[in-house]
C-alpha positions as a printed NumPy array, in Angstrom:
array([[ 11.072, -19.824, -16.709],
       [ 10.84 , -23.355, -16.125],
       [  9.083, -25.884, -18.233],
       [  7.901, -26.176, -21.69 ],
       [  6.495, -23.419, -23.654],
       [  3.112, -22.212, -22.634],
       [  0.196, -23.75 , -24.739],
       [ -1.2  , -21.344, -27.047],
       [ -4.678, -21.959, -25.979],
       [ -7.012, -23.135, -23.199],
       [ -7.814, -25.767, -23.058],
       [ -4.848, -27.015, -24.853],
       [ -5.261, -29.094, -27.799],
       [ -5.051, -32.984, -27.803],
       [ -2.433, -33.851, -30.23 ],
       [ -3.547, -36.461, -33.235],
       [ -0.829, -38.65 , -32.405],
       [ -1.907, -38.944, -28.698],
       [ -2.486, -42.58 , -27.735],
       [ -5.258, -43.809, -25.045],
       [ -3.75 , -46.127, -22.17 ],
       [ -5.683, -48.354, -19.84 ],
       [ -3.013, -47.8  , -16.78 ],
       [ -4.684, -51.226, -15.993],
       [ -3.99 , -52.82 , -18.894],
       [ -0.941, -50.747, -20.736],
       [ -0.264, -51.929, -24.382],
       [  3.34 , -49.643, -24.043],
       [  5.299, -49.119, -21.132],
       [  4.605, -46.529, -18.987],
       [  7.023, -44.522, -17.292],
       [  6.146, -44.651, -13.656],
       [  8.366, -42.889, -11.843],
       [  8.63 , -40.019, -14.46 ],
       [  4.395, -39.55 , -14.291],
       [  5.198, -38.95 , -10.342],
       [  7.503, -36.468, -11.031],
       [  5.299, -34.557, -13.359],
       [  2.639, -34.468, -10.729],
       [  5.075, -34.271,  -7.703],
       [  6.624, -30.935,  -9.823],
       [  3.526, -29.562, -11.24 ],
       [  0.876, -30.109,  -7.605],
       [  0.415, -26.848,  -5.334],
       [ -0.192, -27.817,  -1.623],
       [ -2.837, -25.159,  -0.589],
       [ -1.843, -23.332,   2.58 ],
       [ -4.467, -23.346,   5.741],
       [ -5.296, -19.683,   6.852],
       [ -4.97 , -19.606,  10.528],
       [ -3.074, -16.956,  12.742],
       [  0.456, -16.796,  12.868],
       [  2.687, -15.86 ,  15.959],
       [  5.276, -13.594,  15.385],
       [  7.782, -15.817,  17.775],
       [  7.959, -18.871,  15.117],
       [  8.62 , -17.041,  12.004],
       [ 11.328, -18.143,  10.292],
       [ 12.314, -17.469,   6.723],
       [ 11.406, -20.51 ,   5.347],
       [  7.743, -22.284,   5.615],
       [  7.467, -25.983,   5.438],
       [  4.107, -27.504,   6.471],
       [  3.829, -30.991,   6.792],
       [  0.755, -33.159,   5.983],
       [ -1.027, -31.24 ,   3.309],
       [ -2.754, -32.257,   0.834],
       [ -1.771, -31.721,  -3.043],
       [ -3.257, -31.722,  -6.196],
       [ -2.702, -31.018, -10.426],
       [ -4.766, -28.354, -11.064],
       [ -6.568, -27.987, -14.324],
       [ -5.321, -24.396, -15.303],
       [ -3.035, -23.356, -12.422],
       [ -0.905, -25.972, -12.801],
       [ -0.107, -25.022, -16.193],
       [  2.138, -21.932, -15.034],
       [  5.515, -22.878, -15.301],
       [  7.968, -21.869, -12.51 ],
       [ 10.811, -19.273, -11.575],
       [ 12.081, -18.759,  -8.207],
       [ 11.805, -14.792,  -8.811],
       [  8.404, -14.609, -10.96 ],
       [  6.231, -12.117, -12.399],
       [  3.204, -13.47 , -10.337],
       [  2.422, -15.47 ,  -7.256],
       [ -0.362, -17.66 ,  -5.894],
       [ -2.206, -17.666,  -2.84 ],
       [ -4.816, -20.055,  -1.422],
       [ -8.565, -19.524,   0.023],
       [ -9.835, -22.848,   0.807],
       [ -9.565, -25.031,  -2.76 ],
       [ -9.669, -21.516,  -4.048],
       [ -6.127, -20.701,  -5.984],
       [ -5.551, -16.894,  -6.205],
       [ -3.042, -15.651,  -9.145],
       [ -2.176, -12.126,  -8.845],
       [  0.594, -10.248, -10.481],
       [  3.26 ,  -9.188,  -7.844],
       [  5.052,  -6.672, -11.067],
       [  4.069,  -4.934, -14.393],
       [  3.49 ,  -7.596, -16.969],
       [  4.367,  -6.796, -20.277],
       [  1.834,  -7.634, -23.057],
       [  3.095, -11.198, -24.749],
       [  5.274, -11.388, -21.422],
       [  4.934, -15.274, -20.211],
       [  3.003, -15.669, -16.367],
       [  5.219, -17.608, -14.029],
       [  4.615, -18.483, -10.356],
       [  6.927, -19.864,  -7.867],
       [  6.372, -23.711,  -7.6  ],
       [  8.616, -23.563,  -4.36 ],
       [ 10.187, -21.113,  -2.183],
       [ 13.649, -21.895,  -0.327],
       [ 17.633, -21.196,  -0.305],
       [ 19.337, -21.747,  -3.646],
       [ 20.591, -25.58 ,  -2.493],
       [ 17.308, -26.671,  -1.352],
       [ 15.855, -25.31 ,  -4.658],
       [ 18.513, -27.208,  -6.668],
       [ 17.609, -30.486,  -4.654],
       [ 14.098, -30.139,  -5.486],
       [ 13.838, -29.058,  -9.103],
       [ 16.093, -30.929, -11.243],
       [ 14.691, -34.059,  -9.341],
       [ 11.145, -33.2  , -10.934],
       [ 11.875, -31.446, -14.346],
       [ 15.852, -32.7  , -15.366],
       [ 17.463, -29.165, -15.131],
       [ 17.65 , -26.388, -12.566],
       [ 15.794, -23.036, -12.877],
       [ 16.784, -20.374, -15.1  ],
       [ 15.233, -17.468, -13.652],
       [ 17.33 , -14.264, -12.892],
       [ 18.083, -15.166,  -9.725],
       [ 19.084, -18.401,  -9.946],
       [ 21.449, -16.992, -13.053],
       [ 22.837, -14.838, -10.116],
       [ 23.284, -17.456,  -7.535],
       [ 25.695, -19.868, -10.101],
       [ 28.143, -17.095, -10.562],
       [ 29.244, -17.754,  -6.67 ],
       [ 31.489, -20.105,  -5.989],
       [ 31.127, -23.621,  -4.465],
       [ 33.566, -22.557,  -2.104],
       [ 31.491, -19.235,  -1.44 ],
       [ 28.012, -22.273,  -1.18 ],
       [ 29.595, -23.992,   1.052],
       [ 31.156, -21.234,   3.4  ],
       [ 27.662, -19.408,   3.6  ],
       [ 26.226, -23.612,   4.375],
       [ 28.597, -23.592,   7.151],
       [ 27.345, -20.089,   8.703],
       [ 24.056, -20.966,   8.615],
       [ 24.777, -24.474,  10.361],
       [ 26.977, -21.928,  13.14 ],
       [ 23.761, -19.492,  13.271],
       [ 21.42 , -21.743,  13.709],
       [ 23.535, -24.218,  16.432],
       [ 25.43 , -21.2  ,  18.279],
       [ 23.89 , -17.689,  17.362],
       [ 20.217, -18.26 ,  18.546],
       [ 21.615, -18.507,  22.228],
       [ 21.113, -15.277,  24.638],
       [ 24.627, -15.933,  25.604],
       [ 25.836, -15.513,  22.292],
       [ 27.649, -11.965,  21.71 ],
       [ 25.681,  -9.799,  19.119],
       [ 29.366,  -8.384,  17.938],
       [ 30.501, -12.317,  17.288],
       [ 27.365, -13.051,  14.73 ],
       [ 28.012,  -9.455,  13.358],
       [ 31.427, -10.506,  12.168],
       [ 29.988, -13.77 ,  10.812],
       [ 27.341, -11.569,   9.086],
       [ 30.263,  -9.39 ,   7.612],
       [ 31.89 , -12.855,   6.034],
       [ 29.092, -14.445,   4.724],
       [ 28.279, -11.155,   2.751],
       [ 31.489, -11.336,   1.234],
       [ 30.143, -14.783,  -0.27 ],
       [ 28.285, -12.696,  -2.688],
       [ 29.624, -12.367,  -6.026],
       [ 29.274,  -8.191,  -6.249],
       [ 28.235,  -8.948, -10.547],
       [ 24.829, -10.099,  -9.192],
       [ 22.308,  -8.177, -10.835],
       [ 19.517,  -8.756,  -7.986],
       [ 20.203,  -7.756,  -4.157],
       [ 17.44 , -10.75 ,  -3.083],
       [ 20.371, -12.734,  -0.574],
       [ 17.812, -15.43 ,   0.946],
       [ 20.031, -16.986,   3.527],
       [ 21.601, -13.402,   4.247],
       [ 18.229, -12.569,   5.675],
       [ 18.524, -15.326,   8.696],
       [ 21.573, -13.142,   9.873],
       [ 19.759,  -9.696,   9.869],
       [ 16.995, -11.476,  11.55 ],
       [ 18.634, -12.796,  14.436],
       [ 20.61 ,  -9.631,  14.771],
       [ 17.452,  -7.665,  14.688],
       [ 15.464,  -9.972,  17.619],
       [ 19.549, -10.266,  19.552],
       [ 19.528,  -6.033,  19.94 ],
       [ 16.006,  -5.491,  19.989],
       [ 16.362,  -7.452,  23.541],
       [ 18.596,  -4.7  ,  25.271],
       [ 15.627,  -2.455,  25.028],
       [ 17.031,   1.081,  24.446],
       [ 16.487,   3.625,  21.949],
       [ 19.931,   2.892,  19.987],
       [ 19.057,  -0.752,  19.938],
       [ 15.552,  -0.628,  19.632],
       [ 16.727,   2.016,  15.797],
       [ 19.407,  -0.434,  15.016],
       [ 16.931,  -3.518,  15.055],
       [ 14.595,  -1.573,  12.965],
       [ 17.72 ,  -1.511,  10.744],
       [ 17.933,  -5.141,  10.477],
       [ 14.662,  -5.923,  10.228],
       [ 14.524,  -3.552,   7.028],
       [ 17.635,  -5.873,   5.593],
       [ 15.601,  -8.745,   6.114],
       [ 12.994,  -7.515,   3.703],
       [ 15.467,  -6.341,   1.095],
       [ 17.508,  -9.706,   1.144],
       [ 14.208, -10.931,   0.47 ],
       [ 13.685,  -8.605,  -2.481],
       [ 11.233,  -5.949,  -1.201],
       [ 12.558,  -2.439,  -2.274],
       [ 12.555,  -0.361,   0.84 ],
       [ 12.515,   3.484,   1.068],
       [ 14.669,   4.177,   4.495],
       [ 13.465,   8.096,   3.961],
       [ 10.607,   7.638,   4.163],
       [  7.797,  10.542,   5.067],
       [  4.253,  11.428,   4.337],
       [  4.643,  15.032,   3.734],
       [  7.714,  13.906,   1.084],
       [  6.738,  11.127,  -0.406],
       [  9.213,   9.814,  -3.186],
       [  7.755,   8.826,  -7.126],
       [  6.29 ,   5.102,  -6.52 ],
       [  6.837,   5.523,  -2.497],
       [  3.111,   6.505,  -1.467],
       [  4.232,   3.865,   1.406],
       [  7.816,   2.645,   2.31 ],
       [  7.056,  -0.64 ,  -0.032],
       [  6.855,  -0.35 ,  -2.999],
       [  4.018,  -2.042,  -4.065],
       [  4.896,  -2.053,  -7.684],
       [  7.894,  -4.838,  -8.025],
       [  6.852,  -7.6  ,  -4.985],
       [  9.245, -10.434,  -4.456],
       [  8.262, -14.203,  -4.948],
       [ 10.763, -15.366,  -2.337],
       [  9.27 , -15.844,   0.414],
       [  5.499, -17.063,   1.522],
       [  3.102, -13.979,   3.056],
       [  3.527, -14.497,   6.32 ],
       [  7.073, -13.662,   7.585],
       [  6.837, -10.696,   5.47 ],
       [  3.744,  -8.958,   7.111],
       [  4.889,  -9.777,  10.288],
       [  8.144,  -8.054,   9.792],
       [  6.453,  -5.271,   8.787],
       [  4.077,  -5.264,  12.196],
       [  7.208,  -5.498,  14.146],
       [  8.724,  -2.793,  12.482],
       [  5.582,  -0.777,  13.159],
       [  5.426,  -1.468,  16.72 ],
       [  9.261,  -0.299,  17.073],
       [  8.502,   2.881,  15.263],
       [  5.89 ,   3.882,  18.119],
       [  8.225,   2.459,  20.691],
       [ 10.417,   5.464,  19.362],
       [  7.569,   7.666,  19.329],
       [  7.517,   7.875,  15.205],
       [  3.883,   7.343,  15.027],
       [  3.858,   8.511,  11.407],
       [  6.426,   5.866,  10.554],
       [  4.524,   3.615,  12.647],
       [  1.475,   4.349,  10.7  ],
       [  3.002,   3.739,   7.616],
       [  4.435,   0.747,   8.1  ],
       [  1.154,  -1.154,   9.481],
       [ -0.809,   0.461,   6.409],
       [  2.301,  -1.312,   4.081],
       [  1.098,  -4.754,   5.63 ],
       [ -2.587,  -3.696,   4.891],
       [ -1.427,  -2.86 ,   1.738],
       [  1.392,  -5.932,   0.885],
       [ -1.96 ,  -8.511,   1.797],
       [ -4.389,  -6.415,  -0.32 ],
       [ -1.869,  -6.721,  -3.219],
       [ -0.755, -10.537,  -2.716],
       [ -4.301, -11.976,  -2.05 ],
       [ -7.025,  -9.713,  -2.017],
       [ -9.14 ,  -8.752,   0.75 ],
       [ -7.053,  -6.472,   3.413],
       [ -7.711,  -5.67 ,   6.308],
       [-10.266,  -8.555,   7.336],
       [ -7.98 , -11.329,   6.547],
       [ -4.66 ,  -9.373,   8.362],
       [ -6.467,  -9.205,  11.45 ],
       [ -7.508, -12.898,  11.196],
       [ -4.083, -14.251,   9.966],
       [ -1.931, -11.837,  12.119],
       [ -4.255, -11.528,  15.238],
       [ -1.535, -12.841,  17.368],
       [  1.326, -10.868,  16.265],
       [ -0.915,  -7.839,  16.785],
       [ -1.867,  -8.719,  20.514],
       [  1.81 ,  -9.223,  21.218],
       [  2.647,  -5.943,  19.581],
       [  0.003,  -4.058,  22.095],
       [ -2.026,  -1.   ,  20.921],
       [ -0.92 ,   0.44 ,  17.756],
       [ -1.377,   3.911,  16.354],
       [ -3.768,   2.801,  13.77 ],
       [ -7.422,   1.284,  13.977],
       [ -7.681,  -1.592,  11.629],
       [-11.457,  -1.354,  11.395],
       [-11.842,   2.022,  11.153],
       [ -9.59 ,   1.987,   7.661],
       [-11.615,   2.074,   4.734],
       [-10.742,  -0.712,   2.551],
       [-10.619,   1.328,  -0.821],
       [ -7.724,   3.561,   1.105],
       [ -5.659,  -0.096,   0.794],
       [ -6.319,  -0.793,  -2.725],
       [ -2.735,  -1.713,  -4.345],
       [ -1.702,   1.211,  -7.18 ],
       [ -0.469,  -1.593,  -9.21 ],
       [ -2.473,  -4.945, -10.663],
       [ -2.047,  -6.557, -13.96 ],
       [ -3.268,  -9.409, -13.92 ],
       [ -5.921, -11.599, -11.183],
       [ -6.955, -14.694, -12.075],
       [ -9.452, -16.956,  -9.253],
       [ -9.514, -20.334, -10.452],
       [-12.064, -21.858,  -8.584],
       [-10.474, -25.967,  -8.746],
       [-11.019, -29.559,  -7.067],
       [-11.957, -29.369,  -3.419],
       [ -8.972, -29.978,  -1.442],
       [ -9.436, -28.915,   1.817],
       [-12.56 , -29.275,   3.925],
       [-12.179, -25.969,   5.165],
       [-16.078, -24.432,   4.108],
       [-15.686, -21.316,   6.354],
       [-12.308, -20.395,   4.265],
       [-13.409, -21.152,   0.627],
       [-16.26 , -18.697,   1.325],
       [-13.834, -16.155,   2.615]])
């Protein structure tokens, strides 16, 4: 957690010694820049829903030009990287939904940003005077700066070199192989953020030679992309066995705050379509129902809103063994939801047709 204590009621209440300030006309000084970094640390930049093409996901999500606000009760969540809830937006609609069990008296965070550990560390202390102190961040100080900087200069390589066709796939796998051994082995997470740009370039670099070995090794990859990202993946997965909290191969019961919606579900989709590729249509199946199921637990709605947001990754994938429409919605319904909260706010966006949504 990341801020103050939470106030022990709603509204909170206005302490006696509070002091009314004409910004026009200030009788005390007023501390500029520190009132922009309470507002630049505490605003939430609501996301447009639009569809998303699976050929520019990346594992980070920076949209420029958005608009930004303080919200009245949102805003009053205090941050951690890995929290026990996450937020969503619908128009100027803010969605809160829990993405674990929360524990009566447990305190609601959200993530106020999403991002590698350095661009985190840039951002935070800048607003609020001291980094994070969630779980994860706890596990990313007991690396090295040597260890920072190595995995800094891998990703600079990967990003400069490795995206290239003419790249060897057995060249990145050996940087892969050092930048995991960056990774203190005490950590008490397996969430490895930049680790996940590796698996996914490895996944997309075999997926291209288009056999059945490649096409069952990218499926590989793309799994580690998801688990560096903090899902908890069952690789065994089957419908006639299903393992306790498996009844897909998410679990829906401990999501990760990590990462924004979209790269996720789109993983998933691709893993889908490279199950029926294989001719695994139950594992096909399974996987697009764990997308259904991932947006129905993160936001609400389902199916509706996958189609709309992930129309284009679904054209690209081609027919798939499942018929979106013809899924019931109540078969989607996530086992696990603590806590919603729809705070309907200020209107941000003009954006009528979403906010209805």
């Amino acid at each position: 957690m990341l801020g103050p204590p939470p106030p022990p009621s709603y509204p909170p209440v206005v302490s006696d010694d509070s002091v009314s300030v004409d910004p026009l006309r200030p009788e005390i000084n007023i501390d500029v820049a520190r009132l922009e970094g309470i507002f630049s640390y505490n605003a939430l930049n609501p996301l447009p829903i639009g569809p998303f093409h699976s050929r520019i996901r990346r594992p980070l999500e920076t949209p420029t030009d958005l608009s930004a606000a303080v919200y009245a009760l949102t805003s009053m969540f205090n941050h951690a990287c890995l929290a026990n809830a996450g937020w969503q937006s619908l128009g100027d609609v803010i969605i809160i939904r829990a993405r674990r069990p929360i524990a009566a008296g447990e305190e609601i965070t959200i993530p106020y940003t999403t991002g590698y550990y350095e661009d985190c560390c840039r951002f935070l202390p800048s607003m609020i005077g001291r980094p994070c102190d969630c779980q994860l961040c706890e596990d990313e100080r007991k690396d090295t700066d040597e260890d920072r900087r190595t995995r800094i200069k891998y990703l600079a390589k990967l990003m400069s070199e490795g995206l290239s066709i003419l790249k060897p796939v057995i060249e990145i796998q050996q940087w892969a192989q050092e930048f995991q051994g960056t990774y203190s082995p005490s950590r008490s997470t397996m969430i490895k953020l930049e680790m996940a740009s590796f698996n996914r370039t490895l996944g997309d670099k075999v997926r291209n030679l288009m056999n059945e070995a490649a096409r069952k090794e990218a499926v590989e990859y793309d799994m580690r992309v998801l688990e560096n990202q903090g899902f908890i993946i069952e690789r065994n997965y089957s419908a006639q066995k299903v393992q306790p909290g498996f009844a897909l191969p998410v679990d829906l019961r401990a999501l990760p705050t990590t990462t924004t919606m979209r790269a996720p579900v789109a993983g998933m989709i691709l893993i889908a379509r490279s199950y029926q590729i294989l001719g695994d249509n139950e594992n096909a199946e399974a996987w697009l129902k764990s997308a259904h199921a991932y947006v129905a637990t993160v936001i609400g709605s389902g199916k509706y809103l996958l189609i709309n947001m992930f129309g284009p990754v679904l054209d690209e994938c081609g027919a798939l063994p499942v018929d979106l429409y013809a899924i019931p919605t109540t078969t989607i319904r996530p086992p696990v939801v603590d806590m919603t909260i729809i705070a309907k706010t200020y209107h941000l966006v003009d954006n009528q047709e979403s906010a209805e949504a």
